[in-house]
mmCIF file of C-alpha atoms in Angstrom:
data_model
loop_
_atom_site.group_PDB
_atom_site.id
_atom_site.type_symbol
_atom_site.label_atom_id
_atom_site.label_comp_id
_atom_site.label_asym_id
_atom_site.label_seq_id
_atom_site.Cartn_x
_atom_site.Cartn_y
_atom_site.Cartn_z
ATOM 1 C CA MET A 23 86.419 -102.741 -94.105
ATOM 2 C CA GLY A 24 83.656 -104.880 -96.308
ATOM 3 C CA ASN A 25 83.053 -106.922 -93.298
ATOM 4 C CA LEU A 26 80.427 -104.673 -91.372
ATOM 5 C CA LEU A 27 76.740 -104.405 -90.933
ATOM 6 C CA GLY A 28 74.964 -101.223 -91.554
ATOM 7 C CA ALA A 29 73.967 -101.183 -87.745
ATOM 8 C CA PRO A 30 75.423 -103.041 -84.801
ATOM 9 C CA VAL A 31 73.968 -106.370 -83.452
ATOM 10 C CA THR A 32 73.561 -105.212 -79.955
ATOM 11 C CA GLU A 33 71.811 -108.336 -78.438
ATOM 12 C CA LYS A 34 73.989 -109.932 -75.687
ATOM 13 C CA GLU A 35 74.572 -113.545 -74.733
ATOM 14 C CA THR A 36 75.437 -113.865 -70.984
ATOM 15 C CA HIS A 37 76.547 -116.520 -68.722
ATOM 16 C CA ARG A 38 77.422 -116.505 -64.983
ATOM 17 C CA GLY A 39 78.162 -119.129 -62.379
ATOM 18 C CA CYS A 40 80.238 -120.004 -59.361
ATOM 19 C CA THR A 41 82.910 -122.350 -58.827
ATOM 20 C CA PRO A 42 82.723 -125.040 -56.122
ATOM 21 C CA GLU A 43 85.522 -122.809 -54.073
ATOM 22 C CA GLY A 44 83.276 -119.865 -54.372
ATOM 23 C CA LEU A 45 84.716 -117.936 -57.111
ATOM 24 C CA ALA A 46 81.912 -115.978 -58.907
ATOM 25 C CA TRP A 47 82.510 -115.589 -62.750
ATOM 26 C CA GLY A 48 80.399 -114.029 -65.874
ATOM 27 C CA VAL A 49 80.829 -113.593 -69.363
ATOM 28 C CA SER A 50 78.948 -111.518 -71.975
ATOM 29 C CA SER A 51 79.365 -111.192 -75.618
ATOM 30 C CA MET A 52 77.642 -109.248 -78.686
ATOM 31 C CA GLN A 53 78.358 -109.371 -82.247
ATOM 32 C CA GLY A 54 78.365 -105.809 -82.599
ATOM 33 C CA TRP A 55 79.158 -104.396 -86.470
ATOM 34 C CA ARG A 56 80.340 -107.692 -87.569
ATOM 35 C CA ILE A 57 78.647 -109.664 -90.417
ATOM 36 C CA HIS A 58 79.185 -112.883 -87.786
ATOM 37 C CA MET A 59 80.235 -113.258 -84.562
ATOM 38 C CA GLU A 60 83.990 -113.932 -84.521
ATOM 39 C CA ASP A 61 84.826 -114.389 -80.909
ATOM 40 C CA ALA A 62 84.791 -117.323 -78.563
ATOM 41 C CA HIS A 63 85.522 -118.062 -74.991
ATOM 42 C CA ILE A 64 86.069 -120.579 -72.260
ATOM 43 C CA CYS A 65 84.420 -120.437 -68.967
ATOM 44 C CA GLN A 66 85.390 -123.787 -67.482
ATOM 45 C CA PRO A 67 84.942 -123.395 -63.428
ATOM 46 C CA PHE A 68 86.627 -126.934 -62.805
ATOM 47 C CA LEU A 69 89.526 -128.650 -64.657
ATOM 48 C CA TYR A 70 90.503 -132.112 -64.893
ATOM 49 C CA ALA A 71 93.178 -134.058 -66.871
ATOM 50 C CA GLU A 72 92.381 -137.037 -69.162
ATOM 51 C CA GLU A 73 94.732 -139.921 -69.002
ATOM 52 C CA ARG A 74 94.598 -142.280 -71.822
ATOM 53 C CA ILE A 75 93.702 -145.842 -70.954
ATOM 54 C CA ALA A 76 95.931 -148.367 -72.384
ATOM 55 C CA LYS A 77 94.688 -151.241 -74.445
ATOM 56 C CA LYS A 78 96.058 -154.664 -73.950
ATOM 57 C CA GLY A 79 99.526 -154.812 -75.628
ATOM 58 C CA ASP A 80 99.724 -151.033 -76.136
ATOM 59 C CA GLY A 81 102.452 -150.506 -73.895
ATOM 60 C CA GLY A 82 101.054 -147.555 -71.616
ATOM 61 C CA GLY A 83 99.027 -144.736 -71.394
ATOM 62 C CA GLY A 84 98.971 -141.020 -72.327
ATOM 63 C CA GLY A 85 100.241 -139.983 -68.995
ATOM 64 C CA GLY A 86 102.956 -142.473 -68.028
ATOM 65 C CA ASP A 87 106.587 -141.628 -67.187
ATOM 66 C CA GLY A 88 107.759 -141.929 -70.831
ATOM 67 C CA ASP A 89 109.017 -139.233 -72.965
ATOM 68 C CA ASP A 90 106.917 -135.931 -73.278
ATOM 69 C CA ASN A 91 105.819 -136.731 -76.776
ATOM 70 C CA ASN A 92 101.928 -136.479 -76.912
ATOM 71 C CA ASP A 93 100.703 -138.963 -79.771
ATOM 72 C CA ASP A 94 97.147 -137.425 -78.756
ATOM 73 C CA ALA A 95 98.075 -133.958 -80.088
ATOM 74 C CA LYS A 96 98.739 -135.810 -83.579
ATOM 75 C CA MET A 97 95.731 -137.837 -83.615
ATOM 76 C CA ASP A 98 91.809 -137.048 -83.882
ATOM 77 C CA ASP A 99 89.424 -138.131 -80.886
ATOM 78 C CA GLU A 100 88.580 -141.344 -82.773
ATOM 79 C CA GLY A 101 92.063 -142.752 -82.311
ATOM 80 C CA ASP A 102 94.850 -143.595 -84.856
ATOM 81 C CA GLY A 103 93.021 -142.535 -88.032
ATOM 82 C CA GLY A 104 90.398 -145.081 -88.244
ATOM 83 C CA GLY A 105 90.710 -147.590 -85.446
ATOM 84 C CA GLU A 106 88.928 -148.029 -82.143
ATOM 85 C CA PRO A 107 88.091 -144.674 -80.313
ATOM 86 C CA LYS A 108 90.679 -144.043 -77.333
ATOM 87 C CA LYS A 109 89.342 -144.094 -73.895
ATOM 88 C CA PHE A 110 90.477 -141.547 -70.979
ATOM 89 C CA VAL A 111 90.022 -141.570 -67.519
ATOM 90 C CA LYS A 112 89.288 -138.171 -65.943
ATOM 91 C CA ILE A 113 91.670 -136.985 -62.921
ATOM 92 C CA PRO A 114 90.096 -133.900 -61.218
ATOM 93 C CA VAL A 115 92.164 -130.898 -60.470
ATOM 94 C CA PRO A 116 90.161 -129.262 -57.536
ATOM 95 C CA GLY A 117 90.388 -125.670 -57.046
ATOM 96 C CA HIS A 118 91.412 -124.695 -60.568
ATOM 97 C CA SER A 119 89.452 -123.227 -63.314
ATOM 98 C CA LEU A 120 90.067 -121.834 -66.926
ATOM 99 C CA PHE A 121 88.849 -118.686 -68.435
ATOM 100 C CA ALA A 122 89.879 -117.243 -71.976
ATOM 101 C CA VAL A 123 88.703 -115.099 -74.533
ATOM 102 C CA TYR A 124 89.638 -115.432 -78.372
ATOM 103 C CA ASP A 125 89.181 -112.449 -80.365
ATOM 104 C CA GLY A 126 88.568 -113.272 -84.089
ATOM 105 C CA HIS A 127 90.073 -110.465 -85.585
ATOM 106 C CA GLY A 128 88.267 -110.732 -88.877
ATOM 107 C CA GLY A 129 87.749 -114.213 -88.897
ATOM 108 C CA SER A 130 86.122 -116.838 -86.750
ATOM 109 C CA PHE A 131 87.841 -120.153 -87.394
ATOM 110 C CA ALA A 132 90.634 -119.856 -84.951
ATOM 111 C CA ALA A 133 88.482 -118.443 -82.250
ATOM 112 C CA GLU A 134 85.915 -121.255 -82.591
ATOM 113 C CA TYR A 135 88.525 -123.866 -82.938
ATOM 114 C CA SER A 136 90.392 -122.649 -79.793
ATOM 115 C CA GLY A 137 87.094 -122.398 -77.633
ATOM 116 C CA MET A 138 86.086 -125.817 -78.538
ATOM 117 C CA ASN A 139 89.133 -127.859 -78.159
ATOM 118 C CA PHE A 140 91.791 -125.848 -75.743
ATOM 119 C CA CYS A 141 90.348 -127.734 -72.732
ATOM 120 C CA ARG A 142 90.526 -131.104 -74.363
ATOM 121 C CA VAL A 143 93.863 -130.599 -75.628
ATOM 122 C CA LEU A 144 95.153 -129.175 -72.342
ATOM 123 C CA ALA A 145 93.804 -131.998 -70.434
ATOM 124 C CA ARG A 146 95.508 -134.838 -72.614
ATOM 125 C CA GLN A 147 99.109 -133.262 -72.265
ATOM 126 C CA VAL A 148 101.409 -135.453 -70.488
ATOM 127 C CA LYS A 149 102.742 -132.886 -68.258
ATOM 128 C CA PHE A 150 99.066 -131.714 -67.404
ATOM 129 C CA VAL A 151 98.283 -135.374 -66.466
ATOM 130 C CA LYS A 152 101.476 -135.575 -64.306
ATOM 131 C CA TYR A 153 100.647 -131.996 -62.458
ATOM 132 C CA ALA A 154 97.002 -133.453 -61.911
ATOM 133 C CA LYS A 155 98.196 -136.564 -60.279
ATOM 134 C CA MET A 156 101.021 -134.673 -58.323
ATOM 135 C CA PHE A 157 98.223 -132.252 -57.045
ATOM 136 C CA ARG A 158 95.641 -134.935 -55.966
ATOM 137 C CA GLU A 159 98.460 -136.624 -54.018
ATOM 138 C CA GLU A 160 99.645 -133.616 -52.585
ATOM 139 C CA SER A 161 95.852 -132.622 -51.527
ATOM 140 C CA GLU A 162 95.269 -136.084 -50.303
ATOM 141 C CA ARG A 163 98.485 -135.789 -48.260
ATOM 142 C CA LYS A 164 97.586 -132.495 -46.652
ATOM 143 C CA LYS A 165 94.136 -133.926 -45.969
ATOM 144 C CA LYS A 166 95.382 -136.528 -43.920
ATOM 145 C CA GLU A 167 98.039 -134.667 -42.150
ATOM 146 C CA GLU A 168 95.203 -132.209 -41.190
ATOM 147 C CA GLU A 169 93.072 -135.137 -40.068
ATOM 148 C CA GLU A 170 95.686 -136.662 -37.865
ATOM 149 C CA LYS A 171 96.559 -133.274 -36.316
ATOM 150 C CA ASN A 172 92.750 -132.555 -35.475
ATOM 151 C CA GLY A 173 92.502 -135.819 -34.122
ATOM 152 C CA GLY A 174 95.475 -135.854 -32.018
ATOM 153 C CA GLU A 175 94.116 -132.323 -30.467
ATOM 154 C CA GLU A 176 90.710 -133.896 -29.527
ATOM 155 C CA ASP A 177 92.070 -136.585 -27.402
#
């Protein structure tokens, strides 16, 4: 295995935090014997979906009730290959977090790409946008029911 150092790099990069709901998290990475760091990770303490904002005459957004084909997965962030940049509206998904570790296994490209792009790709999936909207509506409904229930007891 020619991709090893004579001695391990033991310096660690550590991050920690806490979600708004109180979930404490931490991550630490170390290069070790490899020539380059090959691993990547995601520590996303809050999630949101991104629904495409339709341009005039566009026919609809990315998270509408159309089919489940996700055109955004076929295009870069700048739009349709050279046109205007696409615009998205963020839909928060409270109480949701994402933590992932990507092991490079002899190369860093797949791990780095996944670490940098997974959240964006997930956020723009039609089904995830639908889930975020459904979750938000259900949360608002439950909050309203709870307020009505508590309001009725105080009288």
